[in-house]
């Protein structure tokens, strides 16, 4: 529900001296990404992806930095970023299990997968474990209906997944490892 | 050979697929392998033809867009204004997010150059200088495969540099240079709507635009823009190479006086079948044959109960419509919205159709962009009502209310900017109408019948 307005006027902006949009990101944006688009704003989605890939989420300060870099107001960046579900504007766990809940997955048993994760980690959908390691969410169609049920663990799709497999996956994921 | 299998696979010629080969042998086809197996022959032939002749050939083939709406591709191309040397764009729609649909992914996963060759052909034919490949954010792996393939294509002189195919002179008199960039979405179904896709490319919220102006006149950054589906692109190399007549030998004629359904189609079958997956068949295959001959029949020997025709927006094929032919007549013949993406989700006899309707209503409630009141509010109401019906708390009159909301929120054109509400309407309305008894048995009667006796006879 991308249209639900978030009260940004009262949003606390935690600041740090080190920029989120690093020099390396700025130079990649300048040399590779900006030339692809007719306007600087065209690079907004790629810039947001970049920050999120690096930091796991997109803090308000990062949105201000991106805005300044692309010649947009912070509000314009927030307006765009808050529309897209994949952008995390609040911190999430270091790893995310996203179980697909759409038509084929629900009727091929997605609930067993979500329940296995809920029980294993002791969290509900939308919550993060106390140690900040895992977040559980459910998403709409992941485009893999032929191998339902499926779950996206970080950036890796697991097809025909079983409750047993998802439990094992959680056990075997160590911090620092990235599911690529 | 199963019914409606083309003699040789077209879109899956390099992607091992039943019945021709074992899907276990699938791997990414590199540029070298693609070129060695006849790849880029279509593009070579294309640049030896005048751009207008190419548009004419695609028009002649009567290829209809494979993204869901089935609009004739060649006709769409002719909506472009006459080329005046200005910037024009191609946006390839790889935002495959319609629940039930997973066919474009097969091409991106394994044969990216087939798509890129189609992109190059379309850009040459329509005089487009820049192509954007808009891929949904969740397709992480596919984005990496496509990025690599685009890089290979640049290295080999397909894109960039001095022009297509290393700056070869074209029939238009000079080389034609095309740039191709991948652009990742970020988890918004609505960005598959063509004008929302353009907004998203411009770095904005994915809010569909009012039409007209149509994108072919005023699209990306106000410039003429063509938006085509991934599978549509993948059809172009073979159409150019073998000609429109060859293409028209596949598929079926309309049986109700409509336009024909030519060519093969990737059909991704999911749900309660033995071998779900993507199959390439000629258009016109009855759903029953698709399930029995390609998918190994219904799972666990259960009986068929219904099937989403091609993505949830299209609505449902009822218990007596298992023999529906998968072609562009399907909407008018079987009371669904249309063929959609031709990716049916099949349900067996144990499926709770009220649950199916609720799942679909939740999807649309979640994905409504919020611009138009009928869709934003209507999708919420539908979900609440269907949840209430599913949980047994609804009354008979709520069934009528649900139908009324569905019908009034999705009445394209007129009430909303885009077709999302209409998809919601078709899905909910067809499921309710085709499984009315099931819905009725879940609700309490609105009026409780009371028997009383009055008058002289009472003692």
Coordinates of C-alpha atoms in Angstrom, one line a residue:
Chain A
X1 CA 0.0 0.0 0.0
X2 CA 2.4 2.5 -1.3
X3 CA -0.1 5.4 -1.0
X4 CA -0.2 5.4 2.8
X5 CA 1.4 8.6 3.8
X6 CA 4.2 8.5 6.4
X7 CA 4.5 11.4 8.8
X8 CA 7.9 12.6 7.6
X9 CA 7.5 16.1 9.3
X10 CA 8.1 14.5 12.7
X11 CA 10.6 11.9 11.4
X12 CA 13.8 11.9 13.5
X13 CA 16.9 12.2 11.4
X14 CA 19.8 10.4 13.0
X15 CA 23.0 12.0 11.7
X16 CA 26.5 10.7 11.4
X17 CA 29.6 12.5 10.1
X18 CA 30.5 9.8 7.6
X19 CA 28.4 10.0 4.5
X20 CA 26.2 7.1 3.4
X21 CA 26.7 8.0 -0.2
X22 CA 30.4 7.2 -0.4
X23 CA 32.9 8.6 -2.7
X24 CA 33.0 5.2 -4.6
X25 CA 29.2 5.4 -5.1
X26 CA 29.4 9.0 -6.2
X27 CA 32.0 8.2 -8.8
X28 CA 30.2 5.1 -10.1
X29 CA 27.0 7.2 -10.4
X30 CA 28.8 9.9 -12.2
X31 CA 30.8 7.7 -14.6
X32 CA 28.4 4.9 -15.3
X33 CA 24.8 5.6 -14.2
X34 CA 24.1 9.3 -14.9
X35 CA 25.1 9.1 -18.6
X36 CA 22.3 6.5 -19.1
X37 CA 19.5 8.9 -18.3
X38 CA 18.3 12.1 -19.8
X39 CA 17.8 13.7 -16.4
X40 CA 19.7 13.4 -13.1
X41 CA 16.5 12.2 -11.5
X42 CA 16.6 9.1 -13.6
X43 CA 19.5 7.9 -11.5
X44 CA 17.4 8.0 -8.3
X45 CA 16.3 4.4 -8.2
X46 CA 19.8 3.1 -9.0
X47 CA 21.2 5.4 -6.3
X48 CA 18.7 4.2 -3.7
X49 CA 19.5 0.6 -4.6
X50 CA 23.2 1.3 -4.2
X51 CA 22.8 2.7 -0.7
X52 CA 20.5 -0.1 0.4
X53 CA 22.8 -2.8 -1.0
X54 CA 25.7 -1.4 1.0
X55 CA 23.9 -0.4 4.3
X56 CA 20.9 -2.8 4.3
X57 CA 18.4 0.1 4.5
X58 CA 18.1 3.8 3.5
X59 CA 18.4 6.2 6.4
X60 CA 17.0 9.8 6.1
X61 CA 20.5 11.3 6.0
X62 CA 21.3 9.1 2.9
X63 CA 18.1 10.4 1.2
X64 CA 19.3 14.0 1.8
X65 CA 22.7 13.1 0.4
X66 CA 21.2 11.5 -2.7
X67 CA 19.0 14.5 -3.1
X68 CA 21.8 16.9 -2.9
X69 CA 23.9 14.8 -5.3
X70 CA 21.1 14.5 -7.9
X71 CA 19.8 18.1 -7.5
X72 CA 16.5 17.0 -5.8
X73 CA 15.0 18.0 -2.5
X74 CA 15.0 15.5 0.3
X75 CA 11.2 15.4 0.0
X76 CA 11.4 14.4 -3.6
X77 CA 13.7 11.5 -2.7
X78 CA 11.4 10.4 0.1
X79 CA 8.4 10.7 -2.1
X80 CA 9.9 8.3 -4.6
X81 CA 11.6 6.0 -2.1
X82 CA 8.5 5.5 0.1
X83 CA 6.5 4.3 -2.9
X84 CA 8.7 1.2 -3.5
X85 CA 8.3 -1.7 -1.2
X86 CA 11.8 -3.0 -1.7
X87 CA 13.4 0.1 -0.2
X88 CA 13.7 -0.2 3.6
X89 CA 13.3 3.2 5.2
X90 CA 13.7 1.6 8.7
X91 CA 16.5 -0.7 9.8
X92 CA 15.9 -4.4 9.1
X93 CA 17.8 -7.5 10.2
X94 CA 21.1 -8.4 8.6
X95 CA 19.3 -11.1 6.8
X96 CA 15.7 -11.2 5.4
X97 CA 13.5 -14.2 4.7
X98 CA 10.8 -13.1 2.3
X99 CA 8.2 -15.8 1.8
X100 CA 5.9 -15.4 -1.3
X101 CA 2.2 -15.4 -0.4
X102 CA 0.6 -15.0 -3.8
X103 CA -1.8 -17.3 -5.5
X104 CA 0.3 -20.3 -6.5
X105 CA 2.5 -20.2 -3.3
X106 CA -0.5 -19.9 -1.0
X107 CA -2.2 -22.9 -2.6
X108 CA 1.0 -24.9 -2.6
X109 CA 1.6 -24.4 1.1
X110 CA 3.4 -21.2 1.8
X111 CA 2.0 -21.1 5.3
X112 CA 4.2 -24.0 6.4
X113 CA 7.2 -22.1 5.3
X114 CA 6.2 -18.9 7.1
X115 CA 5.2 -20.9 10.2
X116 CA 8.5 -22.7 10.2
X117 CA 10.4 -19.4 10.2
X118 CA 8.1 -17.9 12.8
X119 CA 8.6 -20.8 15.2
X120 CA 12.3 -21.2 14.5
X121 CA 13.0 -17.5 15.2
X122 CA 10.2 -16.6 17.6
X123 CA 9.1 -13.6 15.5
X124 CA 6.0 -12.6 13.7
X125 CA 5.7 -11.4 10.1
X126 CA 7.3 -7.9 9.9
X127 CA 9.4 -8.4 13.0
X128 CA 13.2 -8.7 13.5
X129 CA 14.9 -10.9 16.0
X130 CA 16.3 -9.3 19.1
X131 CA 19.9 -9.9 18.0
X132 CA 19.1 -8.0 14.8
X133 CA 20.1 -10.9 12.6
X134 CA 16.8 -12.0 10.9
X135 CA 13.7 -10.2 9.6
X136 CA 10.7 -12.2 8.4
X137 CA 8.4 -10.7 5.8
X138 CA 5.8 -12.0 3.3
X139 CA 5.8 -10.6 -0.2
X140 CA 3.5 -10.7 -3.2
X141 CA 4.4 -12.8 -6.2
X142 CA 8.1 -13.4 -6.8
X143 CA 7.7 -14.7 -10.3
X144 CA 8.4 -18.3 -9.6
X145 CA 4.9 -19.9 -9.5
X146 CA 6.1 -23.1 -11.2
X147 CA 8.3 -23.9 -8.3
X148 CA 5.9 -22.9 -5.5
X149 CA 6.4 -22.4 -2.6
X150 CA 9.3 -20.0 -2.8
X151 CA 11.2 -17.7 -0.5
X152 CA 13.8 -15.0 -1.1
X153 CA 16.6 -15.1 1.4
X154 CA 18.4 -11.9 1.0
X155 CA 19.1 -11.9 -2.8
X156 CA 18.8 -15.6 -3.4
X157 CA 15.6 -17.3 -4.4
X158 CA 14.9 -20.7 -3.0
X159 CA 12.4 -22.7 -5.1
X160 CA 10.2 -25.7 -4.0
X161 CA 11.3 -24.9 -0.5
X162 CA 10.3 -27.0 2.5
X163 CA 9.9 -26.2 6.1
X164 CA 12.9 -28.4 6.9
X165 CA 15.0 -26.6 4.3
X166 CA 14.2 -23.1 5.5
X167 CA 15.0 -24.1 9.1
X168 CA 18.4 -25.5 7.9
X169 CA 19.1 -22.4 5.9
X170 CA 18.6 -20.3 9.0
X171 CA 21.0 -22.5 10.9
X172 CA 23.6 -22.4 8.2
X173 CA 23.6 -18.7 7.6
X174 CA 26.5 -17.0 9.4
X175 CA 26.9 -13.3 9.8
X176 CA 29.1 -11.8 7.2
X177 CA 27.9 -14.2 4.6
X178 CA 25.8 -12.8 1.8
X179 CA 23.3 -14.8 -0.1
X180 CA 24.3 -13.9 -3.6
Chain B
X1 CA 4.8 -35.2 -29.8
X2 CA 2.2 -33.6 -27.6
X3 CA -0.5 -31.5 -29.3
X4 CA 0.2 -28.0 -30.4
X5 CA 4.0 -28.5 -30.1
X6 CA 5.7 -26.6 -32.9
X7 CA 7.9 -28.8 -35.1
X8 CA 11.0 -27.1 -33.7
X9 CA 11.0 -24.9 -30.6
X10 CA 11.3 -21.2 -31.4
X11 CA 11.7 -19.3 -28.2
X12 CA 13.2 -22.2 -26.4
X13 CA 15.5 -23.4 -29.2
X14 CA 18.5 -22.9 -26.9
X15 CA 16.7 -23.6 -23.6
X16 CA 16.1 -27.3 -23.1
X17 CA 12.4 -27.7 -22.6
X18 CA 9.9 -30.6 -22.7
X19 CA 9.1 -32.3 -25.1
X20 CA 12.3 -31.6 -27.0
X21 CA 14.9 -31.8 -24.3
X22 CA 15.4 -32.2 -20.6
X23 CA 15.1 -29.0 -18.6
X24 CA 17.8 -30.2 -16.2
X25 CA 20.3 -29.4 -19.0
X26 CA 19.5 -25.7 -18.9
X27 CA 22.3 -23.2 -18.6
X28 CA 23.0 -19.6 -19.6
X29 CA 23.7 -19.2 -23.3
X30 CA 26.7 -17.0 -23.8
X31 CA 27.2 -14.6 -26.7
X32 CA 29.6 -17.0 -28.4
X33 CA 27.2 -20.0 -28.1
X34 CA 24.3 -17.8 -29.2
X35 CA 26.2 -16.6 -32.3
X36 CA 27.5 -20.1 -33.1
X37 CA 23.9 -21.5 -33.1
X38 CA 22.5 -19.0 -35.6
X39 CA 22.1 -16.1 -33.2
X40 CA 22.1 -12.6 -34.5
X41 CA 21.2 -13.8 -38.0
X42 CA 17.8 -12.1 -37.6
X43 CA 19.5 -8.8 -36.8
X44 CA 21.9 -9.1 -39.8
X45 CA 18.9 -9.7 -42.1
X46 CA 17.0 -6.8 -40.4
X47 CA 19.7 -4.2 -41.1
X48 CA 19.7 -5.3 -44.7
X49 CA 16.1 -4.2 -44.9
X50 CA 14.6 -0.8 -44.8
X51 CA 13.2 0.1 -41.4
X52 CA 9.7 0.6 -42.9
X53 CA 9.8 -2.8 -44.5
X54 CA 10.6 -4.4 -41.1
X55 CA 7.7 -2.6 -39.4
X56 CA 5.5 -3.9 -42.3
X57 CA 6.8 -7.5 -41.8
X58 CA 6.0 -7.4 -38.1
X59 CA 2.6 -6.0 -38.9
X60 CA 2.0 -8.7 -41.5
X61 CA 2.9 -11.4 -39.0
X62 CA 0.1 -10.2 -36.8
X63 CA 2.2 -10.8 -33.8
X64 CA 0.3 -9.7 -30.7
X65 CA 2.1 -8.4 -27.6
X66 CA 3.0 -11.1 -25.2
X67 CA 2.8 -9.0 -22.0
X68 CA -0.9 -9.5 -21.3
X69 CA -3.0 -7.1 -23.3
X70 CA -2.3 -8.8 -26.6
X71 CA -2.1 -5.5 -28.6
X72 CA -0.7 -6.0 -32.2
X73 CA 3.0 -5.2 -32.0
X74 CA 3.4 -3.9 -35.5
X75 CA 0.4 -1.6 -35.1
X76 CA 1.8 -0.2 -31.9
X77 CA 5.0 0.6 -33.8
X78 CA 3.1 2.6 -36.4
X79 CA 1.8 5.0 -33.8
X80 CA 5.2 6.5 -33.6
X81 CA 5.5 9.9 -35.3
X82 CA 7.6 10.2 -38.5
X83 CA 11.3 10.0 -37.6
X84 CA 12.7 13.6 -37.4
X85 CA 16.2 12.8 -36.0
X86 CA 15.1 13.4 -32.4
X87 CA 15.6 11.1 -29.4
X88 CA 13.2 8.2 -29.2
X89 CA 13.1 5.3 -26.7
X90 CA 12.3 1.7 -26.3
X91 CA 11.3 0.5 -22.8
X92 CA 11.3 -3.3 -22.5
X93 CA 8.9 -4.4 -19.9
X94 CA 10.5 -7.1 -17.7
X95 CA 8.6 -6.2 -14.6
X96 CA 7.0 -9.6 -14.6
X97 CA 4.9 -9.4 -11.4
X98 CA 1.4 -10.6 -12.3
X99 CA 0.8 -13.5 -9.9
X100 CA 0.9 -16.8 -11.8
X101 CA 3.3 -15.4 -14.4
X102 CA 6.9 -16.6 -14.7
X103 CA 7.6 -17.0 -18.4
X104 CA 9.8 -14.0 -19.2
X105 CA 12.1 -15.2 -16.4
X106 CA 12.9 -18.3 -18.5
X107 CA 14.3 -16.1 -21.3
X108 CA 16.2 -13.9 -18.9
X109 CA 17.6 -16.8 -17.0
X110 CA 18.9 -18.8 -19.9
X111 CA 18.8 -17.0 -23.3
X112 CA 19.4 -13.3 -22.7
X113 CA 20.8 -12.7 -26.2
X114 CA 17.6 -13.8 -27.9
X115 CA 15.9 -10.8 -26.1
X116 CA 18.8 -8.5 -26.8
X117 CA 18.7 -9.4 -30.5
X118 CA 15.0 -8.6 -30.5
X119 CA 15.7 -5.2 -28.8
X120 CA 18.3 -4.3 -31.5
X121 CA 15.8 -5.2 -34.2
X122 CA 13.0 -3.2 -32.7
X123 CA 15.3 -0.2 -32.2
X124 CA 16.5 -0.3 -35.8
X125 CA 13.0 -0.8 -37.2
X126 CA 11.4 2.0 -35.2
X127 CA 14.3 4.4 -35.2
X128 CA 14.9 4.2 -31.5
X129 CA 18.4 5.1 -30.2
X130 CA 18.1 4.0 -26.5
X131 CA 16.6 0.9 -25.0
X132 CA 15.9 0.5 -21.3
X133 CA 15.4 -3.0 -19.9
X134 CA 13.1 -2.4 -16.9
X135 CA 13.4 -5.5 -14.7
X136 CA 11.6 -6.1 -11.5
X137 CA 13.7 -5.6 -8.3
X138 CA 13.2 -9.1 -7.0
X139 CA 14.8 -10.6 -10.1
X140 CA 18.3 -10.3 -8.6
X141 CA 19.7 -13.3 -10.5
X142 CA 18.1 -12.4 -13.8
X143 CA 19.4 -8.8 -13.5
X144 CA 22.9 -10.1 -13.2
X145 CA 22.5 -12.4 -16.2
X146 CA 21.0 -9.6 -18.3
X147 CA 23.8 -7.2 -17.2
X148 CA 26.4 -9.7 -18.2
X149 CA 24.7 -10.3 -21.6
X150 CA 24.4 -6.5 -22.2
X151 CA 28.1 -6.1 -21.5
X152 CA 28.9 -9.0 -23.9
X153 CA 26.7 -7.4 -26.5
X154 CA 28.5 -4.1 -26.1
X155 CA 31.9 -5.9 -26.3
X156 CA 30.9 -7.7 -29.5
X157 CA 29.7 -4.5 -31.1
X158 CA 26.0 -5.2 -31.1
X159 CA 25.2 -2.1 -29.0
X160 CA 27.1 1.2 -28.6
X161 CA 30.3 1.8 -30.5
X162 CA 29.8 2.9 -34.1
X163 CA 26.4 1.2 -34.5
X164 CA 24.6 -2.1 -34.6
X165 CA 26.9 -5.1 -35.5
X166 CA 30.1 -3.2 -35.3
X167 CA 28.9 -0.2 -37.3
X168 CA 27.7 -2.1 -40.3
X169 CA 26.1 0.0 -43.0
X170 CA 22.3 -0.6 -43.0
X171 CA 19.7 -0.4 -45.7
X172 CA 18.7 2.9 -44.2
X173 CA 22.0 4.3 -45.6
X174 CA 24.1 4.6 -42.5
X175 CA 24.9 2.6 -39.3
X176 CA 22.3 2.7 -36.6
X177 CA 23.7 3.0 -33.0
X178 CA 21.7 1.6 -30.1
X179 CA 22.4 1.9 -26.4
X180 CA 20.8 -0.6 -24.0
X181 CA 20.7 -0.1 -20.3
X182 CA 19.2 -2.2 -17.5
X183 CA 17.0 -0.5 -15.0
X184 CA 16.0 -2.3 -11.8
X185 CA 12.5 -1.7 -10.3
X186 CA 12.0 -1.9 -6.6
X187 CA 9.0 -4.0 -5.8
X188 CA 6.0 -2.3 -7.2
X189 CA 3.6 -4.4 -9.3
X190 CA 2.0 -1.2 -10.8
X191 CA 5.3 -0.4 -12.6
X192 CA 4.4 -3.2 -15.1
X193 CA 1.7 -0.7 -16.3
X194 CA 3.4 1.0 -19.3
X195 CA 3.2 4.6 -18.2
X196 CA 4.0 3.8 -14.5
X197 CA 7.0 2.0 -15.9
X198 CA 8.1 5.3 -17.6
X199 CA 7.5 7.3 -14.4
X200 CA 9.7 4.8 -12.5
X201 CA 12.4 5.1 -15.2
X202 CA 12.4 8.8 -14.7
X203 CA 13.0 8.3 -11.0
X204 CA 9.5 8.9 -9.7
X205 CA 6.8 7.0 -8.0
X206 CA 5.2 4.5 -10.3
X207 CA 2.0 6.3 -10.9
X208 CA 0.3 5.6 -14.2
X209 CA -0.2 8.6 -16.4
X210 CA -3.4 9.7 -18.0
X211 CA -3.7 8.7 -21.7
X212 CA -3.7 10.3 -24.2
X213 CA -1.1 11.3 -24.9
X214 CA 0.0 7.8 -25.6
X215 CA 3.7 6.9 -25.0
X216 CA 4.3 6.5 -28.7
X217 CA 3.7 10.2 -29.0
X218 CA 4.9 11.5 -25.6
X219 CA 6.6 8.8 -23.5
X220 CA 9.8 8.8 -21.6
X221 CA 10.9 12.4 -20.8
X222 CA 8.2 13.5 -23.2
X223 CA 9.8 11.7 -26.2
X224 CA 8.2 9.1 -28.4
X225 CA 8.6 5.7 -26.7
X226 CA 7.7 2.1 -27.5
X227 CA 7.0 -0.2 -24.6
X228 CA 7.1 -4.0 -25.4
X229 CA 7.2 -7.2 -23.4
X230 CA 10.3 -9.4 -23.1
X231 CA 8.7 -12.3 -24.9
X232 CA 7.5 -10.0 -27.7
X233 CA 11.1 -9.0 -28.3
X234 CA 12.2 -12.6 -28.3
X235 CA 9.8 -13.4 -31.2
X236 CA 11.3 -10.7 -33.5
X237 CA 14.6 -12.5 -34.5
X238 CA 12.7 -15.5 -35.9
X239 CA 10.0 -13.5 -37.5
X240 CA 12.6 -11.4 -39.4
X241 CA 14.7 -14.4 -40.3
X242 CA 11.9 -16.7 -41.5
X243 CA 9.3 -14.1 -42.5
X244 CA 5.7 -13.3 -41.6
X245 CA 4.3 -16.3 -43.6
X246 CA 6.3 -18.7 -41.5
X247 CA 5.1 -17.2 -38.3
X248 CA 1.4 -17.3 -39.5
X249 CA 1.7 -21.1 -40.0
X250 CA 1.7 -21.5 -36.3
X251 CA -1.2 -21.0 -34.0
X252 CA -4.9 -20.8 -34.9
X253 CA -7.5 -18.7 -36.6
X254 CA -10.3 -17.2 -34.5
X255 CA -13.5 -19.2 -34.4
X256 CA -15.6 -16.2 -33.5
X257 CA -14.6 -13.8 -36.3
X258 CA -11.9 -12.1 -34.2
X259 CA -8.2 -11.6 -35.1
X260 CA -6.1 -14.7 -35.4
X261 CA -3.7 -16.1 -32.7
X262 CA -0.5 -16.7 -34.5
X263 CA 2.8 -18.1 -33.3
X264 CA 4.0 -20.0 -30.3
X265 CA 3.6 -18.8 -26.8
X266 CA 5.5 -19.5 -23.5
X267 CA 2.9 -20.9 -21.2
X268 CA 3.9 -21.1 -17.5
X269 CA 1.7 -23.6 -15.7
X270 CA 1.6 -23.5 -11.9
X271 CA -0.6 -24.9 -9.2
X272 CA -1.9 -28.5 -8.7
X273 CA -0.3 -30.2 -11.7
X274 CA 2.3 -32.9 -11.7
X275 CA 5.0 -31.0 -13.7
X276 CA 4.5 -27.2 -13.3
X277 CA 6.8 -25.2 -15.5
X278 CA 7.1 -23.1 -18.7
X279 CA 6.3 -24.8 -22.0
X280 CA 6.3 -23.5 -25.5
X281 CA 3.2 -24.4 -27.4
X282 CA 1.3 -23.0 -30.4
X283 CA -1.5 -20.7 -29.4
X284 CA -4.8 -22.5 -29.4
X285 CA -4.0 -25.5 -27.2
X286 CA -6.9 -26.5 -25.0
X287 CA -6.0 -26.1 -21.3
X288 CA -6.8 -29.7 -20.7
X289 CA -4.2 -30.8 -23.2
X290 CA -1.6 -28.4 -21.8
X291 CA -2.2 -29.9 -18.3
X292 CA -2.4 -33.6 -19.5
X293 CA 0.2 -33.7 -22.2
X294 CA 2.8 -31.2 -20.9
X295 CA 2.3 -31.1 -17.2
X296 CA 1.7 -34.8 -16.6
X297 CA -1.9 -34.3 -15.5
X298 CA -3.4 -33.2 -12.2
X299 CA -1.4 -33.7 -9.1
X300 CA -2.3 -36.8 -6.9
X301 CA -4.9 -37.9 -9.4
X302 CA -7.3 -35.1 -8.2
X303 CA -9.9 -33.6 -10.4
X304 CA -9.7 -30.2 -12.0
X305 CA -11.7 -27.5 -10.4
X306 CA -10.7 -24.3 -12.0
X307 CA -7.7 -22.3 -13.4
X308 CA -6.7 -18.7 -13.5
X309 CA -6.5 -18.0 -17.2
X310 CA -3.3 -16.1 -17.5
X311 CA -2.3 -14.0 -14.4
X312 CA -4.9 -13.2 -11.7
X313 CA -6.2 -10.1 -13.5
X314 CA -7.8 -12.3 -16.2
X315 CA -10.2 -14.0 -13.9
X316 CA -11.0 -17.7 -13.7
X317 CA -11.9 -20.6 -16.0
X318 CA -14.7 -22.5 -14.3
X319 CA -15.1 -26.2 -13.6
X320 CA -16.8 -26.7 -17.0
X321 CA -14.1 -24.7 -18.9
X322 CA -11.2 -27.1 -18.8
X323 CA -11.3 -27.4 -22.5
X324 CA -10.9 -23.7 -23.1
X325 CA -8.5 -23.0 -25.9
X326 CA -5.5 -20.9 -24.9
X327 CA -5.7 -18.2 -27.6
X328 CA -6.9 -14.6 -28.0
X329 CA -10.5 -15.7 -28.3
X330 CA -10.6 -16.9 -24.8
X331 CA -12.0 -13.7 -23.3
X332 CA -15.1 -13.6 -25.4
X333 CA -15.7 -17.4 -25.4
X334 CA -15.2 -18.2 -21.7
X335 CA -16.0 -15.0 -19.8
X336 CA -12.6 -14.1 -18.7
X337 CA -10.8 -10.8 -19.3
X338 CA -8.5 -12.3 -21.9
X339 CA -5.5 -14.6 -22.5
X340 CA -3.3 -12.4 -20.3
X341 CA 0.1 -13.8 -20.1
X342 CA -1.1 -17.4 -20.9
X343 CA 0.3 -18.6 -17.6
X344 CA -2.5 -20.6 -16.0
X345 CA -2.6 -21.4 -12.3
X346 CA -4.6 -24.7 -12.0
X347 CA -6.6 -25.7 -8.9
X348 CA -7.7 -29.1 -7.9
X349 CA -11.0 -30.2 -6.3
X350 CA -9.8 -29.5 -2.8
X351 CA -9.2 -25.8 -3.4
X352 CA -11.3 -23.3 -1.5
X353 CA -12.4 -20.8 -4.1
X354 CA -13.4 -18.2 -1.5
X355 CA -9.8 -18.3 -0.3
X356 CA -8.6 -17.9 -3.9
X357 CA -10.8 -14.8 -4.2
X358 CA -9.5 -13.4 -0.9
X359 CA -5.9 -14.0 -1.9
X360 CA -6.4 -12.1 -5.1
X361 CA -8.2 -9.3 -3.5
X362 CA -5.4 -8.9 -1.0
X363 CA -2.9 -8.7 -3.8
X364 CA -4.8 -5.8 -5.5
X365 CA -5.4 -4.0 -2.2
X366 CA -1.7 -4.2 -1.6
X367 CA -0.6 -3.1 -5.1
X368 CA -3.1 -0.3 -5.8
X369 CA -1.0 2.8 -6.3
X370 CA -3.6 5.0 -4.6
X371 CA -4.2 7.6 -7.3
X372 CA -7.8 6.8 -8.1
X373 CA -10.4 6.6 -5.4
X374 CA -12.4 3.7 -6.9
X375 CA -9.4 1.5 -6.9
X376 CA -7.8 2.6 -3.7
X377 CA -10.9 2.3 -1.6
X378 CA -12.7 -0.4 -3.6
X379 CA -9.8 -2.8 -3.3
X380 CA -9.8 -2.3 0.5
X381 CA -13.5 -3.0 0.7
X382 CA -13.3 -6.1 -1.5
X383 CA -10.6 -7.5 0.6
X384 CA -12.5 -6.9 3.8
X385 CA -15.7 -8.3 2.5
X386 CA -14.0 -11.4 1.1
X387 CA -12.1 -12.0 4.4
X388 CA -15.5 -11.7 6.2
X389 CA -17.1 -14.2 3.8
X390 CA -14.1 -16.6 4.2
X391 CA -14.4 -16.4 8.0
X392 CA -18.1 -17.1 7.9
X393 CA -19.1 -13.8 9.3
X394 CA -20.8 -12.4 6.2
X395 CA -24.5 -12.3 5.3
X396 CA -26.1 -13.0 1.9
X397 CA -26.5 -9.4 1.1
X398 CA -22.7 -9.0 1.4
X399 CA -22.3 -11.2 -1.7
X400 CA -24.3 -8.7 -3.7
X401 CA -22.4 -5.8 -2.2
X402 CA -19.1 -7.5 -3.1
X403 CA -20.2 -7.9 -6.7
X404 CA -21.5 -4.3 -6.8
X405 CA -18.2 -2.9 -5.6
X406 CA -16.2 -5.0 -8.0
X407 CA -18.3 -4.0 -10.9
X408 CA -18.3 -0.3 -10.1
X409 CA -14.6 0.1 -9.3
X410 CA -13.4 -1.6 -12.5
X411 CA -15.2 -0.3 -15.5
X412 CA -12.5 0.7 -17.9
X413 CA -12.4 3.2 -19.4
X414 CA -13.6 6.0 -17.3
X415 CA -13.4 5.4 -13.6
X416 CA -9.6 4.9 -13.2
X417 CA -6.4 5.9 -14.9
X418 CA -5.1 2.4 -15.5
X419 CA -6.5 -1.1 -15.7
X420 CA -5.5 -2.4 -12.2
X421 CA -9.0 -2.0 -10.8
X422 CA -10.4 -3.7 -13.9
X423 CA -8.2 -6.7 -13.2
X424 CA -9.4 -6.8 -9.6
X425 CA -13.0 -6.6 -10.8
X426 CA -12.6 -9.4 -13.4
X427 CA -10.9 -11.7 -10.9
X428 CA -13.3 -11.3 -8.1
X429 CA -16.5 -11.2 -10.2
X430 CA -15.6 -14.3 -12.3
X431 CA -14.7 -16.3 -9.3
X432 CA -17.9 -15.4 -7.5
X433 CA -20.1 -16.0 -10.5
X434 CA -18.5 -19.3 -11.4
X435 CA -18.5 -20.7 -7.9
X436 CA -21.6 -19.0 -6.5
X437 CA -22.8 -22.0 -4.5
X438 CA -19.5 -22.1 -2.6
X439 CA -19.8 -18.4 -1.7
X440 CA -23.4 -18.8 -0.7
X441 CA -22.8 -21.7 1.6
X442 CA -20.3 -19.6 3.5
X443 CA -22.6 -16.8 4.5
X444 CA -25.5 -16.5 6.9
X445 CA -28.9 -15.5 5.5
X446 CA -29.6 -11.8 5.7
X447 CA -33.2 -12.4 6.8
X448 CA -34.1 -15.1 9.3
X449 CA -37.3 -16.8 8.2
X450 CA -39.8 -16.9 11.0
X451 CA -43.0 -18.9 10.8
X452 CA -46.1 -17.5 12.5
X453 CA -49.7 -18.2 12.5
X454 CA -52.2 -15.4 13.0
X455 CA -55.9 -15.0 12.7
X456 CA -59.0 -17.0 13.5
X457 CA -57.4 -20.4 13.3
X458 CA -55.0 -19.7 16.2
X459 CA -55.9 -21.3 19.4

